[in-house]
PDB file of C-alpha atoms in Angstrom:
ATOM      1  CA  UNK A   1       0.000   0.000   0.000  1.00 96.00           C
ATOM      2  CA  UNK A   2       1.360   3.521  -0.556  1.00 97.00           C
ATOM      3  CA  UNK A   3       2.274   5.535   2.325  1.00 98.00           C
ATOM      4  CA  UNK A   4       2.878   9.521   2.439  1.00 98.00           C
ATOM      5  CA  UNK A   5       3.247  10.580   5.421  1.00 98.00           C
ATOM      6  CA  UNK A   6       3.682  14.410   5.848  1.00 98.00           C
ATOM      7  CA  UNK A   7       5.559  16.103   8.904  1.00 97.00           C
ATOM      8  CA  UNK A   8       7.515  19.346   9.766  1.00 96.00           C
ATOM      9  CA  UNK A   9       4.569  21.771   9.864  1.00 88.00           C
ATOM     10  CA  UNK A  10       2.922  24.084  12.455  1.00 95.00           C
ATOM     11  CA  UNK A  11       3.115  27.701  13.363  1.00 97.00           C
ATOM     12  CA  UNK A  12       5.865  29.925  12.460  1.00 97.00           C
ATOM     13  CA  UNK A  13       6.911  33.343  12.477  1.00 96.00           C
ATOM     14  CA  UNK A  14       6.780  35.522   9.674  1.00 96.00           C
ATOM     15  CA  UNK A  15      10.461  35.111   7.821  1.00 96.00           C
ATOM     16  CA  UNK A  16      10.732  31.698   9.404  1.00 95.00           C
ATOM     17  CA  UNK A  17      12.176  28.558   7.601  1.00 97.00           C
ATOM     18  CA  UNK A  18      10.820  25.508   8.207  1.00 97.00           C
ATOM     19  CA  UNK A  19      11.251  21.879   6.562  1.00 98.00           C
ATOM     20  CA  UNK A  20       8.893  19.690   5.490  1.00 98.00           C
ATOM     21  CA  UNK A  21       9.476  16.308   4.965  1.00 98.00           C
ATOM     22  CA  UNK A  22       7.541  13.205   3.942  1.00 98.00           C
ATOM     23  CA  UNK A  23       7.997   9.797   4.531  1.00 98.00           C
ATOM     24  CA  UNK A  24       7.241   7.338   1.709  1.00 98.00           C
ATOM     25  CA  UNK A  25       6.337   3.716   1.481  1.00 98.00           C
ATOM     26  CA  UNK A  26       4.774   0.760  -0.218  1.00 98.00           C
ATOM     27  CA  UNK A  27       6.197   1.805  -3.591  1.00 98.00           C
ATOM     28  CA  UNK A  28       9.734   2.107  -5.638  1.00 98.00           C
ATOM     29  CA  UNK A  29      10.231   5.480  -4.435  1.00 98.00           C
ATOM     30  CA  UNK A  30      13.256   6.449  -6.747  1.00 98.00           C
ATOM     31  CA  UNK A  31      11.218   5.447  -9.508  1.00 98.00           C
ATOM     32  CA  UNK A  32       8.911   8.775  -9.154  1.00 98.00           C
ATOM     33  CA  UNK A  33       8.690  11.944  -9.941  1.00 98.00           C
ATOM     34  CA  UNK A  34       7.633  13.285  -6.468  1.00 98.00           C
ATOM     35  CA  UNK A  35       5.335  17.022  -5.653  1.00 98.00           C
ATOM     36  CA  UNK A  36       4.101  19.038  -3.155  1.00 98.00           C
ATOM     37  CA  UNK A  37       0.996  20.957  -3.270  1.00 98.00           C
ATOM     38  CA  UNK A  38      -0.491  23.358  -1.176  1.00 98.00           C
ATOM     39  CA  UNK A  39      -3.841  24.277   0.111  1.00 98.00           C
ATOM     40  CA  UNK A  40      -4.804  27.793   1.506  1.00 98.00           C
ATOM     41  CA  UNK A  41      -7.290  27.584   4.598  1.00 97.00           C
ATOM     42  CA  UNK A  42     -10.994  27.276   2.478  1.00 96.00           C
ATOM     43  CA  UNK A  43      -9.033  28.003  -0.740  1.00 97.00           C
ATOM     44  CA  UNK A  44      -8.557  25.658  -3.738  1.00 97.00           C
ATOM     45  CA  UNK A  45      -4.982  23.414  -4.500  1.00 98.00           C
ATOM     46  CA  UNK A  46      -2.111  25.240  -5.865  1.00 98.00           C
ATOM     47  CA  UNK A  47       0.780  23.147  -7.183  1.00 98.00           C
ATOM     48  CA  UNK A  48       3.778  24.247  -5.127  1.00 98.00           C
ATOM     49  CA  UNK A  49       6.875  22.307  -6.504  1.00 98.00           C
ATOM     50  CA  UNK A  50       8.030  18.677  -8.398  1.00 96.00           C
ATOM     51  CA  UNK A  51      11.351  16.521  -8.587  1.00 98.00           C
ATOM     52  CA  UNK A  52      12.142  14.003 -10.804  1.00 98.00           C
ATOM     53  CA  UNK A  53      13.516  10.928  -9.818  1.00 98.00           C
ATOM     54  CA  UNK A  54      16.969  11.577  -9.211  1.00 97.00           C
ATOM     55  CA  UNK A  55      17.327  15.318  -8.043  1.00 97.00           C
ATOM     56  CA  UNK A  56      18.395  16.206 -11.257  1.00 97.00           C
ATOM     57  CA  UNK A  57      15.067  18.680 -12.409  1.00 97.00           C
ATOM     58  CA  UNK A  58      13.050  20.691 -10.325  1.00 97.00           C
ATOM     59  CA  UNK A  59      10.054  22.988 -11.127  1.00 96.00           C
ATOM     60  CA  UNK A  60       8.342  25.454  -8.999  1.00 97.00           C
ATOM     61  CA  UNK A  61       5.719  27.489  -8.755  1.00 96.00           C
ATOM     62  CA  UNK A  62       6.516  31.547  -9.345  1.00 96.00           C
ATOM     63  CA  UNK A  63       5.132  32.528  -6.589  1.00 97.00           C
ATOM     64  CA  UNK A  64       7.580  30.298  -4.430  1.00 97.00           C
ATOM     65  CA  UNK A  65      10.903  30.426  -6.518  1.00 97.00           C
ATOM     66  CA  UNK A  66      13.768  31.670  -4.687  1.00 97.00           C
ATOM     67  CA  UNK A  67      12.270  30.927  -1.143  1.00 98.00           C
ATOM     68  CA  UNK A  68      11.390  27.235  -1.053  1.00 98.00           C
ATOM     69  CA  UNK A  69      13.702  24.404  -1.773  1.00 98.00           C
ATOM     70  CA  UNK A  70      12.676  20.763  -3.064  1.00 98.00           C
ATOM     71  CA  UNK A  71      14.923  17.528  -2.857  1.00 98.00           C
ATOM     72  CA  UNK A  72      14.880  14.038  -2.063  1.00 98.00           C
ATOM     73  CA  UNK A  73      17.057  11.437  -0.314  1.00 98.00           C
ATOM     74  CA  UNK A  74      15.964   7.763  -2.694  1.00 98.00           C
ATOM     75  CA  UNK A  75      18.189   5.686   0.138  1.00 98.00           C
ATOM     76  CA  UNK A  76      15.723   7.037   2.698  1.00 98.00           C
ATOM     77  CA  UNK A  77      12.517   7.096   0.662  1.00 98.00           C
ATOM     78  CA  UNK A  78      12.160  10.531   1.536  1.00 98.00           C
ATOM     79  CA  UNK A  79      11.042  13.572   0.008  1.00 98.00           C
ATOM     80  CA  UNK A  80      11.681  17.435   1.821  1.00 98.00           C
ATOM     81  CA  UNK A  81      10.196  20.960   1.255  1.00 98.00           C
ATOM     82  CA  UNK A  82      12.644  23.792   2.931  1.00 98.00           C
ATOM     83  CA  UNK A  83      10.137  26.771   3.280  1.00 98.00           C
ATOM     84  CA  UNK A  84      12.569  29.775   3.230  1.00 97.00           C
ATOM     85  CA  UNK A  85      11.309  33.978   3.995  1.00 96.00           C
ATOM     86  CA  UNK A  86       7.584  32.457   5.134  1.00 97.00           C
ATOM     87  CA  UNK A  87       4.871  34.715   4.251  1.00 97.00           C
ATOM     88  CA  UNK A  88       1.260  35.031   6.058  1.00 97.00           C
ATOM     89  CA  UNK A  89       0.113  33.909   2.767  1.00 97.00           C
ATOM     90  CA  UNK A  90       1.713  30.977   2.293  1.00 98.00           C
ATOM     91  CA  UNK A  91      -0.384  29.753   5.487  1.00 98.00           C
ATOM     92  CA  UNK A  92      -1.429  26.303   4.088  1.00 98.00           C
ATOM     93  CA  UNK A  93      -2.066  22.497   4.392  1.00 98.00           C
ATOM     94  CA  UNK A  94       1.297  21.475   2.280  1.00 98.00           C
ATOM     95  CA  UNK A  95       0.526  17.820   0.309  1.00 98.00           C
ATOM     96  CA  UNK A  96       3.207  15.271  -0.243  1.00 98.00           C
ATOM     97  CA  UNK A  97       1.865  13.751  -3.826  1.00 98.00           C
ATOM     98  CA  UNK A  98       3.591  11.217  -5.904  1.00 98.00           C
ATOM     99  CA  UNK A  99       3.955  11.912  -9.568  1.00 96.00           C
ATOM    100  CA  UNK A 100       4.967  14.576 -12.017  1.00 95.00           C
ATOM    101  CA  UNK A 101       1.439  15.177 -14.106  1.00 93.00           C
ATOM    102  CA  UNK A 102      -0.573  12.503 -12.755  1.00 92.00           C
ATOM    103  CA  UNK A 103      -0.485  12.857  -9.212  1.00 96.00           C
ATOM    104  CA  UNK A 104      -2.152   9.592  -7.744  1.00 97.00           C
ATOM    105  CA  UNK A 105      -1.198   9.034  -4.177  1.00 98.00           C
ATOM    106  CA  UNK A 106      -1.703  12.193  -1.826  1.00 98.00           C
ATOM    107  CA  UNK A 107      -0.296  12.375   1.931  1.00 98.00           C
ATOM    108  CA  UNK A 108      -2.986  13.602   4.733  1.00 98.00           C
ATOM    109  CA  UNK A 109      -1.260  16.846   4.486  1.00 98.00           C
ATOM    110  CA  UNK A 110       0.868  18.835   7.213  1.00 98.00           C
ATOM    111  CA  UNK A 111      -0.797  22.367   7.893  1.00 98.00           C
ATOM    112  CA  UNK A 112       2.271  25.516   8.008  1.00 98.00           C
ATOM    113  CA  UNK A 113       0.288  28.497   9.756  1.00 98.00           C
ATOM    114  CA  UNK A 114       2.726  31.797   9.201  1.00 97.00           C
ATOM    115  CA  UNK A 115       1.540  34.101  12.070  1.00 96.00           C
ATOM    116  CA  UNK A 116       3.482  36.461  14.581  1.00 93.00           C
TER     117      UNK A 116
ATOM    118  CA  UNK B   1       0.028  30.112 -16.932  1.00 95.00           C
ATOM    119  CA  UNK B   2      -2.281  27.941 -18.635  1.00 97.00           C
ATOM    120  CA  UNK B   3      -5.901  28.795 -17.202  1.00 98.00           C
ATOM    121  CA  UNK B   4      -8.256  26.381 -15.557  1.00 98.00           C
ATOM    122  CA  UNK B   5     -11.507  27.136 -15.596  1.00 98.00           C
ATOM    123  CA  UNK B   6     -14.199  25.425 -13.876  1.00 98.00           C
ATOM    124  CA  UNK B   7     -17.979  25.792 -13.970  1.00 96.00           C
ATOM    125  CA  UNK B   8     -20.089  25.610 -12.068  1.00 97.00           C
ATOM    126  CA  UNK B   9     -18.580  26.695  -8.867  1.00 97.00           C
ATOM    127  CA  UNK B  10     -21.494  24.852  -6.986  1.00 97.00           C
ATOM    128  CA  UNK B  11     -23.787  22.153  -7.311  1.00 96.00           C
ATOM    129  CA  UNK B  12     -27.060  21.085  -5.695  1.00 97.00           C
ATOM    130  CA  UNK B  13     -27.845  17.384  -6.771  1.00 96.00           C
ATOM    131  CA  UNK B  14     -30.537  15.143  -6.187  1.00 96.00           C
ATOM    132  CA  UNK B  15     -29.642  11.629  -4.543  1.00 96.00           C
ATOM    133  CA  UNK B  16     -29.774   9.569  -7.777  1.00 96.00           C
ATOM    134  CA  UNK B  17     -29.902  12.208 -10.816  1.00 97.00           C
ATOM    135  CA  UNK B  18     -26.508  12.915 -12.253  1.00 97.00           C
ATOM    136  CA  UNK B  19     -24.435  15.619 -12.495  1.00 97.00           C
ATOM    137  CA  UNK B  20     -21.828  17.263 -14.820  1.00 98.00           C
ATOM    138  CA  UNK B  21     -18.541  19.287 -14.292  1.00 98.00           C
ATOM    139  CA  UNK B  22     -17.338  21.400 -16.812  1.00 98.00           C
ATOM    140  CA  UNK B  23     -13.464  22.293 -16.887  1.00 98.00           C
ATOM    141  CA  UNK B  24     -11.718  24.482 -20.075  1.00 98.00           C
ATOM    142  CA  UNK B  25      -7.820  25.323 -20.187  1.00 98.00           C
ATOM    143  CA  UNK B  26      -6.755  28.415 -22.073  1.00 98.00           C
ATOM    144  CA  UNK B  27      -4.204  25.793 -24.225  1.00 97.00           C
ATOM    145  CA  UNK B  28      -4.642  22.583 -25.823  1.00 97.00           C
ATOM    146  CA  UNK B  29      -3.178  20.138 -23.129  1.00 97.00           C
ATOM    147  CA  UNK B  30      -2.322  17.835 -25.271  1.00 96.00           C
ATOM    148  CA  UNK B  31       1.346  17.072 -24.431  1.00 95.00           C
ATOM    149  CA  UNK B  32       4.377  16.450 -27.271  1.00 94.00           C
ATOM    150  CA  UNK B  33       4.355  12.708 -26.628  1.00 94.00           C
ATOM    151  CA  UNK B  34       0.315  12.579 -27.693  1.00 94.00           C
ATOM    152  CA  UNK B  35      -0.975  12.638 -24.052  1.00 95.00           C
ATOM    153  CA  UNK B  36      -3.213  14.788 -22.691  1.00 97.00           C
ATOM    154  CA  UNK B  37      -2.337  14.941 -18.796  1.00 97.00           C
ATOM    155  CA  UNK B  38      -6.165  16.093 -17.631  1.00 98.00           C
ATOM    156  CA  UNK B  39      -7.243  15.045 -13.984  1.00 98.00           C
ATOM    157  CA  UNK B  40     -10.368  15.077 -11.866  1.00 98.00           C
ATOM    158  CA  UNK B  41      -9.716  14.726  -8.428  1.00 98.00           C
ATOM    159  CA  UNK B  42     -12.354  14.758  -5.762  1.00 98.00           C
ATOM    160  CA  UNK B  43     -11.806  16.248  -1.948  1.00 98.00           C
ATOM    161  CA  UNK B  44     -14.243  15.029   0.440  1.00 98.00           C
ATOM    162  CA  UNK B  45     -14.900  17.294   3.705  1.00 96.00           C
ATOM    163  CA  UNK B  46     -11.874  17.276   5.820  1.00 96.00           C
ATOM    164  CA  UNK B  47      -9.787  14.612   3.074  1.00 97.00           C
ATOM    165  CA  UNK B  48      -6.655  14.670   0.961  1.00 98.00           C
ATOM    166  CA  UNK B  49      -7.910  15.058  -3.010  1.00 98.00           C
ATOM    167  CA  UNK B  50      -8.033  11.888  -4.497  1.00 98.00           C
ATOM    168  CA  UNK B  51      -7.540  11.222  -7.845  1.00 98.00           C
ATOM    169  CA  UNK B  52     -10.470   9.769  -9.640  1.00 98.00           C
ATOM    170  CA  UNK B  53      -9.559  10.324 -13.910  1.00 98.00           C
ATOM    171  CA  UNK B  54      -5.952  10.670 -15.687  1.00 98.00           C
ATOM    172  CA  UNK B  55      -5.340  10.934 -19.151  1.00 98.00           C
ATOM    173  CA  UNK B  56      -8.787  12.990 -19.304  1.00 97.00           C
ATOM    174  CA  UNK B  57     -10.780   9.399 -19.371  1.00 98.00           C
ATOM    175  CA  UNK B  58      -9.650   6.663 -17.773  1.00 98.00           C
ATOM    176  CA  UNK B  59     -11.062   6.029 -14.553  1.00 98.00           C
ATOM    177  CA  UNK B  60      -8.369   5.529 -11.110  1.00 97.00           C
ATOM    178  CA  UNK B  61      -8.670   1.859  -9.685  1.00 96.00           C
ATOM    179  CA  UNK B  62     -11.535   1.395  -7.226  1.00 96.00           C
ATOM    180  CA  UNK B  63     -13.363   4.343  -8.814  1.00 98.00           C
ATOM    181  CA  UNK B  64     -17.130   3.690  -8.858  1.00 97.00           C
ATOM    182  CA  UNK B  65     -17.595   3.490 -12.713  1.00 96.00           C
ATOM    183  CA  UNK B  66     -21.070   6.328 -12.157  1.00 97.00           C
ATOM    184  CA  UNK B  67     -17.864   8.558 -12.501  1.00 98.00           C
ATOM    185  CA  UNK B  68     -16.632   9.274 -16.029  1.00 98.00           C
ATOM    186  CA  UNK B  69     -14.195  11.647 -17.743  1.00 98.00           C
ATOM    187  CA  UNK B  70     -14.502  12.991 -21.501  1.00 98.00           C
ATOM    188  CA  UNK B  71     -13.096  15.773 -23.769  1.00 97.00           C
ATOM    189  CA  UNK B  72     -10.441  16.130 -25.748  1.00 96.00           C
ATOM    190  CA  UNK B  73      -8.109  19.661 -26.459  1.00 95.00           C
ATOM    191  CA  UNK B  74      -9.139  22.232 -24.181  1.00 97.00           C
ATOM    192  CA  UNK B  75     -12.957  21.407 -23.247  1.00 98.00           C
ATOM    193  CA  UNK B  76     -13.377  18.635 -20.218  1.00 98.00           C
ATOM    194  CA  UNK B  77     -16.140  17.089 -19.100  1.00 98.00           C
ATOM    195  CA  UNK B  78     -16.488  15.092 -15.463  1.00 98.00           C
ATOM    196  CA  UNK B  79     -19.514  13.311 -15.116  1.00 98.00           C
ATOM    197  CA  UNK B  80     -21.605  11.567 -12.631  1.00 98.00           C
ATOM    198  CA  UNK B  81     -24.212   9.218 -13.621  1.00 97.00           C
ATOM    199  CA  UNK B  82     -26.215   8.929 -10.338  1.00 97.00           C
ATOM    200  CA  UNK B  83     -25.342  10.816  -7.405  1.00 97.00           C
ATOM    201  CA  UNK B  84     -25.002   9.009  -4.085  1.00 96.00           C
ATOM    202  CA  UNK B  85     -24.546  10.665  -0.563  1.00 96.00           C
ATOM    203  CA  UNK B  86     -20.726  10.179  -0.550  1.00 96.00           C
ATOM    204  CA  UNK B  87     -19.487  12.208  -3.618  1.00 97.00           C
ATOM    205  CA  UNK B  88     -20.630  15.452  -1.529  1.00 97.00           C
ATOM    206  CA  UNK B  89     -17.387  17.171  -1.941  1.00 98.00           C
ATOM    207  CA  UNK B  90     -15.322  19.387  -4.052  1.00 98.00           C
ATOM    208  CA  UNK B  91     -14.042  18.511  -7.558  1.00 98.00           C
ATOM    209  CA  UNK B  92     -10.894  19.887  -9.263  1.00 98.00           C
ATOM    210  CA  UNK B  93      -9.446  19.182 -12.631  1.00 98.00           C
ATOM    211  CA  UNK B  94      -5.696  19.787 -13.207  1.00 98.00           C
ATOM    212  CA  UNK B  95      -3.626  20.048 -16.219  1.00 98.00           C
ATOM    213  CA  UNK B  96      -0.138  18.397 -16.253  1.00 96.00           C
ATOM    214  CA  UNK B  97       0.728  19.349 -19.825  1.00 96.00           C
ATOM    215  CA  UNK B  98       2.215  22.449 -19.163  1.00 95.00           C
ATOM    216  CA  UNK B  99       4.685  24.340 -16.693  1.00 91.00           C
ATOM    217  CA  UNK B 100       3.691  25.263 -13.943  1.00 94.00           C
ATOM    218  CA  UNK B 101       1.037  22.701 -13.819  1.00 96.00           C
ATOM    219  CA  UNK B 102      -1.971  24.462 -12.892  1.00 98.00           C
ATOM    220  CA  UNK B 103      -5.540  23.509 -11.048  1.00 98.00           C
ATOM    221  CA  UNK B 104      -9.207  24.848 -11.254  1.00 98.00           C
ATOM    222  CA  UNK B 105     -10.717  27.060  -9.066  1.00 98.00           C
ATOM    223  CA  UNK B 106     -12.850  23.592  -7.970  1.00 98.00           C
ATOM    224  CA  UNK B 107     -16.604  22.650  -7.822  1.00 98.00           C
ATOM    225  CA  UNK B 108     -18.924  22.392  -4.957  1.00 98.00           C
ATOM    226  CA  UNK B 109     -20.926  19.282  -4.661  1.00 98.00           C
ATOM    227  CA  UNK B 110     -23.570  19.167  -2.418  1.00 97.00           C
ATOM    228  CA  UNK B 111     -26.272  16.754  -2.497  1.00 92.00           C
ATOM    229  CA  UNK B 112     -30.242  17.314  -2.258  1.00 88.00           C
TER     230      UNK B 112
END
């Protein structure tokens, strides 16, 4: 069975730089492209970020680039998110997804509230 | 960007009757290699989105076959043949043609 599980979040201060990471399971993880995706309290999904398989392309969202940081460790099934300069508005319920345009397995999410 | 656009925002649906999504992208999404990377994915209250279509049409293991996907280019269709109780929700389509990949605004679903 495939396993995302999501952790790293919480409340943070303005400018703050949290990591995410996310654990995965129950499938070849190196074989993947991997994602995030975010989700704005009541808001719709907004793709944050991707990987491919071995670190070697990333793509990110404008609104992100420059701040936040994807990569992957394939020896420890893992894939992290370093949130850099935290906004209020990037307050949100951060999905670990696996896939590059498919996106078929979804984490429970890890909520990242940006608040002084 | 390439646009999503979803209508309608909300739906009211009888237990039973069915029910249609619409979702247009401002470009054709299909991809160099002949694919067209549409998705429907349906959040339930207080769930992680769950994929439910790929490739515009085909239908995600263990998704009730009432669901179906259709549409080709830019103009998507996800429909619902009878409505039960548990697809009360919301219901996005995504595009994974083009960078960055980009969702709709989403669709309401509550049932009658």
């Amino acid at each position: 069975e495939v396993q995302l599980v999501e952790s790293g979040g919480g409340l943070v201060q303005p400018g703050g730089s949290p990591r995410l990471s996310c654990a995965a399971s129950g499938f070849s993880f190196s074989s993947y492209w991997m994602t995030w995706v975010r989700q704005a309290p009541g808001k719709g999904l907004e793709w944050v970020a991707n990987i491919k398989q071995d670190g070697s392309e990333k793509h990110y969202v404008d609104s992100v680039k420059g701040r936040f940081t994807i990569s992957r460790d394939n020896a420890n099934n893992s894939l992290y998110l370093q949130l850099n300069s935290l906004r209020t508005e990037d307050t949100a319920v951060y999905y670990c997804v696996r896939g590059r345009s498919g996106l078929d397995y979804w984490g429970q999410g890890i909520l990242v509230t940006v608040s002084s | 960007d390439v646009v999503m656009t979803q209508s309608p925002h909300s739906l009211t649906v009888t237990l039973g009757q069915p029910a249609s999504i619409s979702c247009r992208s401002s470009q054709s999404l299909v991809d160099s290699d002949g694919n067209t990377y549409l998705n429907w994915f349906q959040q339930r209250p207080g769930q992680s989105p769950r994929r439910l279509i790929y490739y515009g049409s085909k239908r995600d293991s263990g998704v009730p076959d009432r669901f179906s996907g259709s549409g080709s280019g830019t103009d998507f269709t996800l429909k619902i043949s009878r409505v039960e109780a548990e697809d009360l929700g919301f219901y996005y389509c995504m595009q994974g043609t083009h960078w960055p990949l980009t969702f709709g605004g989403g669709t309401k679903v509550e049932i009658k």
